[in-house]
CSV table of N, CA and C in Angstrom, one decimal:
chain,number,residue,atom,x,y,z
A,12,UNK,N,-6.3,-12.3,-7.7
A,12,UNK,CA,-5.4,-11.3,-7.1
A,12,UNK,C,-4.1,-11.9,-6.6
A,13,UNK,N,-2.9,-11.2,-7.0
A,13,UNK,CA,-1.4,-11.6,-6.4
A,13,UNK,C,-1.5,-11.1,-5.2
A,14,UNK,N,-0.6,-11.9,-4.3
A,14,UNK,CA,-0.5,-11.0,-3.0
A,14,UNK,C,1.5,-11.6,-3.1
A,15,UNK,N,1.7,-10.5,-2.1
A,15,UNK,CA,3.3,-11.1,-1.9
A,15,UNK,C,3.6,-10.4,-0.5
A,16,UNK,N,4.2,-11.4,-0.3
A,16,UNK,CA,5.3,-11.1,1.2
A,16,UNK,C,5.9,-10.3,1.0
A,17,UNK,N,6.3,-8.9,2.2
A,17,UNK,CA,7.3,-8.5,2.1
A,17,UNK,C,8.0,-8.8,3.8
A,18,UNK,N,9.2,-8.7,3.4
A,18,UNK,CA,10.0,-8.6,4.9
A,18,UNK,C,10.5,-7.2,5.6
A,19,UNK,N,10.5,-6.8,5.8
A,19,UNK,CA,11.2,-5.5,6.3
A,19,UNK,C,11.6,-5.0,7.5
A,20,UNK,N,12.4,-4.2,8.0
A,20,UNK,CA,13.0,-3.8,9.0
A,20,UNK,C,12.6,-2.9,9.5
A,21,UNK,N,11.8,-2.9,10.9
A,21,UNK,CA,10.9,-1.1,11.4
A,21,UNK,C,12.2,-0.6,12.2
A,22,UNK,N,11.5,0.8,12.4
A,22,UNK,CA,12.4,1.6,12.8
A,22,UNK,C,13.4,1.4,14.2
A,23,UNK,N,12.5,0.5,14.5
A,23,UNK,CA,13.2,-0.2,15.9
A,23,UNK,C,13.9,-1.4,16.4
A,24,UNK,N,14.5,-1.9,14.7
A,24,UNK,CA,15.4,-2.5,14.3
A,24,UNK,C,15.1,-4.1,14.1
A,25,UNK,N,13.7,-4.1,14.5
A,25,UNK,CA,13.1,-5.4,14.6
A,25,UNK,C,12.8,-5.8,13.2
A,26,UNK,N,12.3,-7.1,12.9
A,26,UNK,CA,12.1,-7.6,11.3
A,26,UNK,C,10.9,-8.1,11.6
A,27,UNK,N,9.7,-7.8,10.2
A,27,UNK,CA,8.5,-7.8,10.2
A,27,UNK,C,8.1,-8.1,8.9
A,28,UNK,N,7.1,-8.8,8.8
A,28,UNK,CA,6.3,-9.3,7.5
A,28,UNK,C,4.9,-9.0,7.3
A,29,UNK,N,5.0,-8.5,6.0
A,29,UNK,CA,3.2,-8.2,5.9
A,29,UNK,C,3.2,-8.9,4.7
A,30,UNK,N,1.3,-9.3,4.2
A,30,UNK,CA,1.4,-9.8,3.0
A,30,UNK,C,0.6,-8.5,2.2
A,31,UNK,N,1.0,-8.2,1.0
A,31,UNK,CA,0.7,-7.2,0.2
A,31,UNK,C,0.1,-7.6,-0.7
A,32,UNK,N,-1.0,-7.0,-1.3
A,32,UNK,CA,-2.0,-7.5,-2.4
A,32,UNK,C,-1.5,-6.3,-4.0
A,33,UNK,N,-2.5,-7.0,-5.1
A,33,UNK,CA,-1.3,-6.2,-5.6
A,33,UNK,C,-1.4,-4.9,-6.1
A,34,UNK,N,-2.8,-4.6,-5.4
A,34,UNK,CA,-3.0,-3.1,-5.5
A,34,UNK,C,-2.4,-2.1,-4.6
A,35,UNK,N,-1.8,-2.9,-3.5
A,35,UNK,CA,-1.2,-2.2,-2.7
A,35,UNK,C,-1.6,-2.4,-1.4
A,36,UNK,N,-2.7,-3.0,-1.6
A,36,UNK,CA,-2.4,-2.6,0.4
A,36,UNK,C,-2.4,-3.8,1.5
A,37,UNK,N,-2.4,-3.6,2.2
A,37,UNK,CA,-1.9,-4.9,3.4
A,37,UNK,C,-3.0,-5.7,3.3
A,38,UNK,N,-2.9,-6.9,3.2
A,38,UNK,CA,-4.1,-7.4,4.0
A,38,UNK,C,-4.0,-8.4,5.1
A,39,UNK,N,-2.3,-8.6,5.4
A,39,UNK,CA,-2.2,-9.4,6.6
A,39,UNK,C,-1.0,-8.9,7.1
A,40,UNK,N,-0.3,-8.8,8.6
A,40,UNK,CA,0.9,-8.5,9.3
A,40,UNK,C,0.9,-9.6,10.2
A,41,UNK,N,2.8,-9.9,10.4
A,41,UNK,CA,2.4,-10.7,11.1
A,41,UNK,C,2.3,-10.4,12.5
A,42,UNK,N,2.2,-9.1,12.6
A,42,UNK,CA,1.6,-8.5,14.5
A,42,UNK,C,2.7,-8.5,15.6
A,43,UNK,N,3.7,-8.8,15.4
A,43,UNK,CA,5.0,-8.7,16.4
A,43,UNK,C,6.6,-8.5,15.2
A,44,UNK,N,7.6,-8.2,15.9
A,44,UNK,CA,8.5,-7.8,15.3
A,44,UNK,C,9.3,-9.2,16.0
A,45,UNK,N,10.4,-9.6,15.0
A,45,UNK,CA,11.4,-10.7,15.2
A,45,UNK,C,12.5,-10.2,15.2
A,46,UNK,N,13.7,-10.7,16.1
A,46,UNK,CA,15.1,-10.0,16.4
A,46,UNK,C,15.3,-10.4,14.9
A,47,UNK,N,15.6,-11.3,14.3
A,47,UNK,CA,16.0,-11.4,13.4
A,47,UNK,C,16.0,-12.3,12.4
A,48,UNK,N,16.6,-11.6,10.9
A,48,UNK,CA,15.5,-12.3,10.0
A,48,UNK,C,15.2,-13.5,9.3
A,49,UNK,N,15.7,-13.9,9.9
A,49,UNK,CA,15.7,-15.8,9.6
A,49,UNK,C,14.2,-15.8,10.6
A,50,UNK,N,14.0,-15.5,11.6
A,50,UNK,CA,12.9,-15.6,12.6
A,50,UNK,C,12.1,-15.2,11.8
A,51,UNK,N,11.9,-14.3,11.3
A,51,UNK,CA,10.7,-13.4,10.3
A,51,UNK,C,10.1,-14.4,9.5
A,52,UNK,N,11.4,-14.6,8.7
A,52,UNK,CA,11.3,-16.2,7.2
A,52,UNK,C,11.0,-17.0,8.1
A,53,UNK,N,11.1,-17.8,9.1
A,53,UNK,CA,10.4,-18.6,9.9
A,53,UNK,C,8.7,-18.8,9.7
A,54,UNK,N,8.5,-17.2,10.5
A,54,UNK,CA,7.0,-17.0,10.8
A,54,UNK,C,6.6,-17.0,9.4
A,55,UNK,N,7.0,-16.4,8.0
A,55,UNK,CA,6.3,-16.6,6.8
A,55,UNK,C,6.0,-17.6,6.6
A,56,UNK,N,7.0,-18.7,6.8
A,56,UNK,CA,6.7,-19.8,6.3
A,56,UNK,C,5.8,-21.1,7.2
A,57,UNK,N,5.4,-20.3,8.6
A,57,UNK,CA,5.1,-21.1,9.1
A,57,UNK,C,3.4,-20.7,8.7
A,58,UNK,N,3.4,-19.6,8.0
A,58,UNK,CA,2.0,-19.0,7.9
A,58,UNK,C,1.6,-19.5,6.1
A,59,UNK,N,2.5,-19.4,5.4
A,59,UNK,CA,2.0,-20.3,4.4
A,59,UNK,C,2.0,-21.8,4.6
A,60,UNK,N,2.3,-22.7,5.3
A,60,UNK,CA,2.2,-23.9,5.9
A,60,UNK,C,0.8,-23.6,6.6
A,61,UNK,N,0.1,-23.3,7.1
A,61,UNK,CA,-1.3,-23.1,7.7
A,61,UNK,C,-1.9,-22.7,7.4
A,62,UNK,N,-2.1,-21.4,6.5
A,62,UNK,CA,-2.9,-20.5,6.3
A,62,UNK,C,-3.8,-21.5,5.4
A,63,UNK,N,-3.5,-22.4,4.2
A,63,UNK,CA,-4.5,-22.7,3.3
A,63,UNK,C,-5.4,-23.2,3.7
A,64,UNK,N,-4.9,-24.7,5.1
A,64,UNK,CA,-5.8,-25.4,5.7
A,64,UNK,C,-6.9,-24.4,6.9
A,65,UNK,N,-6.6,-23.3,7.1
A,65,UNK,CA,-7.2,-22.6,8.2
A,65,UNK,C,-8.8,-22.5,8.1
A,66,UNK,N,-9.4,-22.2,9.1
A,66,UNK,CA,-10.8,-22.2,9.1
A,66,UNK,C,-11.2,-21.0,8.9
A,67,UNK,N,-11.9,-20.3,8.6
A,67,UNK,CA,-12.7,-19.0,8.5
A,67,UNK,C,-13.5,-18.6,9.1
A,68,UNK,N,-13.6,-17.7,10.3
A,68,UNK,CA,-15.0,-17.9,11.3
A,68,UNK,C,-16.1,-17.2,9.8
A,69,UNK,N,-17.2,-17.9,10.3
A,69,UNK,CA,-18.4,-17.5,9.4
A,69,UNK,C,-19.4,-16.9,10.2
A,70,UNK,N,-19.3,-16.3,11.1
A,70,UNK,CA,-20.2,-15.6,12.7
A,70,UNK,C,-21.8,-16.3,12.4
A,71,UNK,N,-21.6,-17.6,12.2
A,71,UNK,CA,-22.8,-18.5,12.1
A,71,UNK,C,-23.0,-18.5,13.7
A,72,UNK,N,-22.4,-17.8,14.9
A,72,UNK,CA,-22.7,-18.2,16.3
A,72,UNK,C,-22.3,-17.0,17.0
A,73,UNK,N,-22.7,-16.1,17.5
A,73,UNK,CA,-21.8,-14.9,18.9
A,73,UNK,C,-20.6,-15.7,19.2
A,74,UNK,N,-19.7,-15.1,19.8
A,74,UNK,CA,-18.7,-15.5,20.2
A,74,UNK,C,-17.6,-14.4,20.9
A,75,UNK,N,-17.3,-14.6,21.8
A,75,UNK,CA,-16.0,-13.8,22.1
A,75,UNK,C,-14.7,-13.9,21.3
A,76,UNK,N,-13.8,-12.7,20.8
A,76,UNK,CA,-12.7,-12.6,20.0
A,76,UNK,C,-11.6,-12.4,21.1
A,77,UNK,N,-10.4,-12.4,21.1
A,77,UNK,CA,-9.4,-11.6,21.7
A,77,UNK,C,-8.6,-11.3,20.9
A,78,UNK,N,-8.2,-10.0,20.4
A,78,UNK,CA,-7.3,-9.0,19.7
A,78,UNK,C,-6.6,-8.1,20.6
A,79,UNK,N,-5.5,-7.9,19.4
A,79,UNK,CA,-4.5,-6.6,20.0
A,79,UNK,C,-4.6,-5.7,19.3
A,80,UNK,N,-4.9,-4.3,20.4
A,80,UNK,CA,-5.0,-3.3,19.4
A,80,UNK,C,-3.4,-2.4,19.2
A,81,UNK,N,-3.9,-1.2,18.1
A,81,UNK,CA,-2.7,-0.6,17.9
A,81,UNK,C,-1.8,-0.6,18.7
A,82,UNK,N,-2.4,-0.3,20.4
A,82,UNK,CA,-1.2,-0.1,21.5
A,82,UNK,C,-0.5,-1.1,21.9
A,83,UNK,N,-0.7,-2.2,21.3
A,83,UNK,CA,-0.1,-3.4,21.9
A,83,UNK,C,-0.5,-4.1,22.8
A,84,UNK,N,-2.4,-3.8,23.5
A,84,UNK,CA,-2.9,-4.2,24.3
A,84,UNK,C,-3.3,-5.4,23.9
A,85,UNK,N,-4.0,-6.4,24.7
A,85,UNK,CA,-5.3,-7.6,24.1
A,85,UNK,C,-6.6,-7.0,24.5
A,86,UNK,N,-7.3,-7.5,24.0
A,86,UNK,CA,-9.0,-6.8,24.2
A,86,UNK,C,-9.5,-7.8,24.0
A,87,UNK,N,-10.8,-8.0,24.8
A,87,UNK,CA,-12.1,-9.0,24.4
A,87,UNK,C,-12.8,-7.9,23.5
A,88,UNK,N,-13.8,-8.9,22.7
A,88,UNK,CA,-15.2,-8.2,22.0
A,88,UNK,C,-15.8,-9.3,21.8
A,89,UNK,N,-16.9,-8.9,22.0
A,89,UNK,CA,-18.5,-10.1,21.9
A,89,UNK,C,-18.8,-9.7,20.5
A,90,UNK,N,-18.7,-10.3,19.7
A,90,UNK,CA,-19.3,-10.2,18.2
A,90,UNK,C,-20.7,-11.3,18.3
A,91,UNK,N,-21.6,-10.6,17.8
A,91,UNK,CA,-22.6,-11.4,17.2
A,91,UNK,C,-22.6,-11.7,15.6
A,92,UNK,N,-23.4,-13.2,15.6
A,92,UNK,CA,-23.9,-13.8,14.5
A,92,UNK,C,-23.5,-12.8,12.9
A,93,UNK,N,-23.9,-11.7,13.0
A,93,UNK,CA,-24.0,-11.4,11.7
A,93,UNK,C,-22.8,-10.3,11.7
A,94,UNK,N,-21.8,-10.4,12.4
A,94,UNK,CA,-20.3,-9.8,12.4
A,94,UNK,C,-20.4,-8.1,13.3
A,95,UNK,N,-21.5,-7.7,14.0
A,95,UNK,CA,-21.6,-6.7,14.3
A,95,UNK,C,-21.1,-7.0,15.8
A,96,UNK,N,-20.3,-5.7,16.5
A,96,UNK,CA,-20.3,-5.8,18.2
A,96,UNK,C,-20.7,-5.5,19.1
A,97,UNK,N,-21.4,-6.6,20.0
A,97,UNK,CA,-22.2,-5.9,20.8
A,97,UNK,C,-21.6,-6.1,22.2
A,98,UNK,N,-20.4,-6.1,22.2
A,98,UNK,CA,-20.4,-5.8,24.1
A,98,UNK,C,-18.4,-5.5,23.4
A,99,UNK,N,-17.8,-4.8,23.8
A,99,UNK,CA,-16.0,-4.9,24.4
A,99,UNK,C,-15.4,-4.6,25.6
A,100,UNK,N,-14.3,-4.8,26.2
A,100,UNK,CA,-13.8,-5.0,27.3
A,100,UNK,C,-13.7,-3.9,27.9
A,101,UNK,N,-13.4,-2.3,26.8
A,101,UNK,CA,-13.5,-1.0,27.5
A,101,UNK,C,-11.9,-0.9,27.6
A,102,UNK,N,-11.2,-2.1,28.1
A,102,UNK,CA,-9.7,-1.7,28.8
A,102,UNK,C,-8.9,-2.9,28.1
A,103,UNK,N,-7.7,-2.1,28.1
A,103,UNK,CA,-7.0,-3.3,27.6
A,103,UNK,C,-5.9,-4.0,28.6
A,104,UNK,N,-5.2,-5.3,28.6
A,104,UNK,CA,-4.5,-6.2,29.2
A,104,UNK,C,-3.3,-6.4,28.7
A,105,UNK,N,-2.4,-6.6,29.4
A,105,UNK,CA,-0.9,-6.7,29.1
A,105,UNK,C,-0.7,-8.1,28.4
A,106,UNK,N,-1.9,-8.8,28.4
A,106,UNK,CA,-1.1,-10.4,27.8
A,106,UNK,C,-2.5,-10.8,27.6
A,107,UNK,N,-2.2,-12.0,26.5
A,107,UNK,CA,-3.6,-12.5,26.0
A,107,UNK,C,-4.5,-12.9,26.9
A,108,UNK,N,-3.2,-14.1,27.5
A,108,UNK,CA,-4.1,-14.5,28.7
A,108,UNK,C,-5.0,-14.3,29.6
A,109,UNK,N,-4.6,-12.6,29.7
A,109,UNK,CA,-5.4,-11.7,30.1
A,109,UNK,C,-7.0,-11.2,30.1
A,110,UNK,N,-7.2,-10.8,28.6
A,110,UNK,CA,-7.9,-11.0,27.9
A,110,UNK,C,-9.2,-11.9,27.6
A,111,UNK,N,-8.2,-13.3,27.7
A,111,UNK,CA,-9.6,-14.6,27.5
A,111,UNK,C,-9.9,-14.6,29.2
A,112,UNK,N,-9.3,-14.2,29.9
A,112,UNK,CA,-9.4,-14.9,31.5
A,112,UNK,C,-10.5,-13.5,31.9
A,113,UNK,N,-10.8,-12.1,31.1
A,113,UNK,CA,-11.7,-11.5,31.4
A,113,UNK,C,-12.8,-11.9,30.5
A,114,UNK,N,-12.8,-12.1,29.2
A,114,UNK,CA,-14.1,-12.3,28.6
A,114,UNK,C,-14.7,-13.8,29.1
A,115,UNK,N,-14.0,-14.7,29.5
A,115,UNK,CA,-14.5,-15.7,30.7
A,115,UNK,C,-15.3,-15.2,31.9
A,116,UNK,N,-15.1,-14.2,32.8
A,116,UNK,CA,-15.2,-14.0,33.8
A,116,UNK,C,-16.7,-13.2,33.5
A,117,UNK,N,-16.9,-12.4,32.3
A,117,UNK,CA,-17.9,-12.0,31.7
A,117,UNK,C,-18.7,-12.9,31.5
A,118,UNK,N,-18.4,-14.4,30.2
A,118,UNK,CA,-19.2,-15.4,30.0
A,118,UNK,C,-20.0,-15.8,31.5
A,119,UNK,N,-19.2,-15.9,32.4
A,119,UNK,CA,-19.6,-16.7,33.6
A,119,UNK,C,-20.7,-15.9,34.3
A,120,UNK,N,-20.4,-14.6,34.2
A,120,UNK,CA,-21.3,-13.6,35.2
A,120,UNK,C,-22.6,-13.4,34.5
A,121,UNK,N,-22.4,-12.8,33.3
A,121,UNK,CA,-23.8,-12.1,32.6
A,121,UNK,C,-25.0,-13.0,32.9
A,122,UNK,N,-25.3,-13.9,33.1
A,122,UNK,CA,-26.4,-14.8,33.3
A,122,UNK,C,-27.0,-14.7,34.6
A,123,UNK,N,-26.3,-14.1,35.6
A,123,UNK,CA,-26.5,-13.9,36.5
A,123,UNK,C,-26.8,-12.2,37.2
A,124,UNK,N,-26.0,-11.4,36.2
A,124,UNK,CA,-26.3,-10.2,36.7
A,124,UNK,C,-27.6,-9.7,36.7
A,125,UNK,N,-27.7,-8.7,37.7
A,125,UNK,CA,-28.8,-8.1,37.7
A,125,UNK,C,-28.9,-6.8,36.8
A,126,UNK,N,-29.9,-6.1,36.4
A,126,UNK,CA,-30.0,-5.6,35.2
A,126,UNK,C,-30.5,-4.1,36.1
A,127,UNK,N,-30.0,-2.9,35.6
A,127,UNK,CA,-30.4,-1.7,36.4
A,127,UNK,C,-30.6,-0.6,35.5
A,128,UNK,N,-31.8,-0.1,35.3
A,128,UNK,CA,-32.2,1.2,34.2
A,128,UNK,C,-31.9,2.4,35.0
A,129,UNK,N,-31.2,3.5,34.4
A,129,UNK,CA,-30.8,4.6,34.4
A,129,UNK,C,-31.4,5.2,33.5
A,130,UNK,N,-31.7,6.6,34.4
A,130,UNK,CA,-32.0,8.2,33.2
A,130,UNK,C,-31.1,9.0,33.1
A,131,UNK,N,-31.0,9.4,32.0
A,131,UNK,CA,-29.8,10.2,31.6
A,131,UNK,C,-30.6,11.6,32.0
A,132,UNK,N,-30.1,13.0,32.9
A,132,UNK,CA,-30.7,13.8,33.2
A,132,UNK,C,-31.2,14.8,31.4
């Protein structure tokens, strides 16, 4: 399968890169907009410089993620082993840092919380 860069300019005048496969559809963005496009060609090239050597999670272990969703938020999610999710943050955070400093604050606690059964009427 080909894939190719494109560069392009969103509506809000910023410069953005996705990689395109050659059926058509995205399979990678680079997630933020650059004033400008030498910045963009930057981030391409700093992504084909890494991408080959990069690691692949293989969910051989649970693990906490932190992503940004469509709104621009960061989020934790607890993925287990076989890629399914079993716990998310519910809320989202203005900055990554955010994010890892709550699914921390989770790692730390769960071991310790107390567990409470409810009936649903």
């Amino acid at each position: 399968m080909v894939a190719t860069f494109e560069l392009y300019e969103d509506r809000a005048g910023q410069y953005r890169w996705r990689l395109v496969a050659s059926n058509g559809e995205i399979i990678a963005d680079g997630g933020e907009g650059y004033t400008t496009r030498a910045s963009a060609r930057d981030a391409i090239g700093r992504v084909r410089e890494h991408a080959p050597d990069a690691a692949v999670p293989t969910f051989e272990d649970t693990h906490f993620e932190v992503f940004r969703d469509k709104a621009g938020e960061y989020r934790w999610r607890l993925v287990a082993d076989n890629g399914r999710i079993l716990a998310d943050s519910g809320e989202g955070y203005a900055s990554k840092h955010g994010a890892r400093d709550a699914a921390a604050r989770v790692q730390q606690r769960v071991t310790d919380a107390d567990t409470e059964e409810l009936e649903d009427a």
